Amino acid sequence: MAADLGDLAAFVAVAEAGGFRDGARASGMSASGLSEAVRRLEKKLGVRLLNRTTRSVAPTEAGTRLLERLTPALSEVEAALDVVNGYRDRPMGTLRLNVPVSAARLVLPRIVPPFLAAYPDIRLDVIAEDSFVDVLAAGCDAGIRYDERLEQDMIAVPIGPREQRFATAASPAYLDQHGRPKHPRDLLDHACICGRFASGTMTAWEFERDGDIVRVDPSGPLIVRVGAATDLAVDAAVASVGIITLFEDWLRPHLDSGALEPVLEPWWPRFSGPLLYYPGRRYLPAPLRAFVDFIGMQRRSR
């Protein structure tokens, strides 16, 4: 009772996505094509694999057992086929990256255009979010993070600048009216533009000078979601709403133009640059291998 490999892949796409429409977006197939493939597979196997309602699609017990066995098997098939891809003159396929919004804004613009020009047969799918996710469970090949706390069996390589700073700034008009802080604790007496992570945690403001570390929890009239609403925070700072702390590279155009003025610059903390991380498998998908090699060449050419 041999089942068609395409039908099996369609079932996995729908089951993992929790619906035909989401499965279609993830797989690149049409929702109707997935539906027909699943019906064909169920008929051939003689058992219902998915419970369908108007609101959701979920595997039956039989479907769950099949999914548990199929997922690693299909991954092995994909890896085996990709080994052949490595023998092509030009790698092809889709590379899915999960990255923080800051990396999409500050790191990837210098890498993506020349990479796609060098590998025209590769399609890059970038998911930008600031929630820490399991990149493999999210269907991605690799991710970018700003620390080295990685999951087991993951490999990390530097990508982008190796050192960055957090900058604190405000508009000259705001500082003329409210005064210029001399010490980080002076921020407690100022209107500050604060950030909140998706988890609900507020971002702490940390400063460092000659080994002296100061953390403050300022308040102010505006709180924004980290990543998703960062541009709103920057625009508000330029409009004299308050003081902002953010990646120096993000604020640099406004600092250079004079729209924002540095605040407490001797206290700006430095931190390590981002890392590209991916599973430590023997055979990497050809698009990922090309991307890893490309950023390695960029790093060596500097």
Coordinates of C-alpha atoms in Angstrom, one line a residue, residues 83-198:
V83 CA 23.0 16.6 -1.3
V84 CA 22.4 16.3 -5.0
N85 CA 21.7 20.0 -5.1
G86 CA 25.2 20.6 -3.8
Y87 CA 26.6 19.3 -7.1
R88 CA 24.8 21.9 -9.2
D89 CA 26.8 24.9 -10.5
R90 CA 24.4 27.2 -8.7
P91 CA 22.5 26.2 -5.5
M92 CA 18.8 26.6 -5.7
G93 CA 15.8 26.5 -3.3
T94 CA 14.4 28.4 -0.4
L95 CA 16.3 29.6 2.7
R96 CA 14.1 30.6 5.6
L97 CA 15.6 32.8 8.3
N98 CA 14.1 33.8 11.7
V99 CA 15.6 37.1 12.8
P100 CA 14.9 39.9 15.3
V101 CA 13.5 43.1 13.8
S102 CA 16.8 44.8 14.7
A103 CA 18.8 42.4 12.6
A104 CA 16.4 42.8 9.7
R105 CA 16.9 46.5 10.0
L106 CA 20.6 46.8 10.8
V107 CA 22.4 43.6 9.6
L108 CA 20.6 42.0 6.7
P109 CA 20.4 45.0 4.3
R110 CA 24.2 44.9 3.8
I111 CA 24.1 41.1 3.2
V112 CA 20.9 40.2 1.4
P113 CA 21.2 42.2 -1.9
P114 CA 24.7 40.9 -2.8
F115 CA 23.8 37.4 -1.6
L116 CA 20.8 37.2 -3.9
A117 CA 22.8 38.7 -6.8
A118 CA 25.4 36.0 -6.3
Y119 CA 22.8 33.2 -6.0
P120 CA 19.9 34.1 -8.3
D121 CA 18.3 30.6 -7.9
I122 CA 17.9 30.9 -4.1
R123 CA 14.8 32.4 -2.6
L124 CA 15.2 34.1 0.8
D125 CA 12.2 34.0 3.2
V126 CA 12.9 36.2 6.2
I127 CA 10.6 36.1 9.3
A128 CA 11.3 39.1 11.5
E129 CA 10.0 38.9 15.1
D130 CA 11.4 39.5 18.6
S131 CA 9.9 36.4 20.4
F132 CA 12.5 33.7 21.0
V133 CA 11.4 30.7 19.0
D134 CA 12.7 27.3 18.1
V135 CA 13.7 27.9 14.5
L136 CA 13.3 24.3 13.4
A137 CA 9.8 24.0 15.0
A138 CA 8.9 27.3 13.2
G139 CA 9.9 25.8 9.9
C140 CA 13.1 27.9 9.4
D141 CA 16.6 26.8 8.4
A142 CA 18.5 29.2 10.6
G143 CA 18.1 32.2 12.9
I144 CA 20.0 35.3 14.1
R145 CA 20.3 36.1 17.8
Y146 CA 22.4 38.5 19.9
D147 CA 23.6 36.1 22.5
E148 CA 25.2 32.7 22.6
R149 CA 22.6 30.8 24.6
L150 CA 21.8 28.3 21.9
E151 CA 19.8 25.1 21.8
Q152 CA 21.6 21.8 21.8
D153 CA 23.4 20.8 18.6
M154 CA 23.3 24.3 17.2
I155 CA 26.2 26.0 15.5
A156 CA 26.8 29.8 15.7
V157 CA 28.9 32.0 13.4
P158 CA 29.3 35.8 13.5
I159 CA 27.2 37.9 11.2
G160 CA 27.3 41.6 10.9
P161 CA 29.3 44.0 13.1
R162 CA 31.2 42.2 15.9
E163 CA 30.6 45.0 18.4
Q164 CA 27.7 47.4 18.8
R165 CA 26.5 50.0 21.3
F166 CA 23.2 51.1 22.8
A167 CA 22.9 54.8 22.4
T168 CA 20.8 57.2 24.5
A169 CA 19.5 60.4 22.8
A170 CA 16.8 63.1 22.7
S171 CA 15.9 66.0 20.5
P172 CA 17.8 69.3 21.2
A173 CA 14.5 71.0 21.9
Y174 CA 13.6 68.5 24.6
L175 CA 17.0 68.8 26.2
D176 CA 16.9 72.7 26.0
Q177 CA 13.6 72.6 27.9
H178 CA 14.2 69.8 30.4
G179 CA 18.0 69.8 30.9
R180 CA 20.7 67.4 29.9
P181 CA 21.3 64.4 32.2
K182 CA 24.8 64.1 33.7
H183 CA 24.4 60.7 35.3
P184 CA 22.1 57.7 34.3
R185 CA 20.1 58.1 37.5
D186 CA 19.1 61.6 36.3
L187 CA 16.9 59.8 33.8
L188 CA 14.5 59.1 36.6
D189 CA 13.5 62.7 36.4
H190 CA 13.0 62.7 32.7
A191 CA 10.3 61.6 30.2
C192 CA 11.7 58.4 28.7
I193 CA 10.4 56.4 25.8
C194 CA 10.2 52.8 27.0
G195 CA 10.0 49.4 25.3
R196 CA 8.1 46.2 26.2
F197 CA 8.9 42.7 24.9
A198 CA 6.2 40.4 23.6

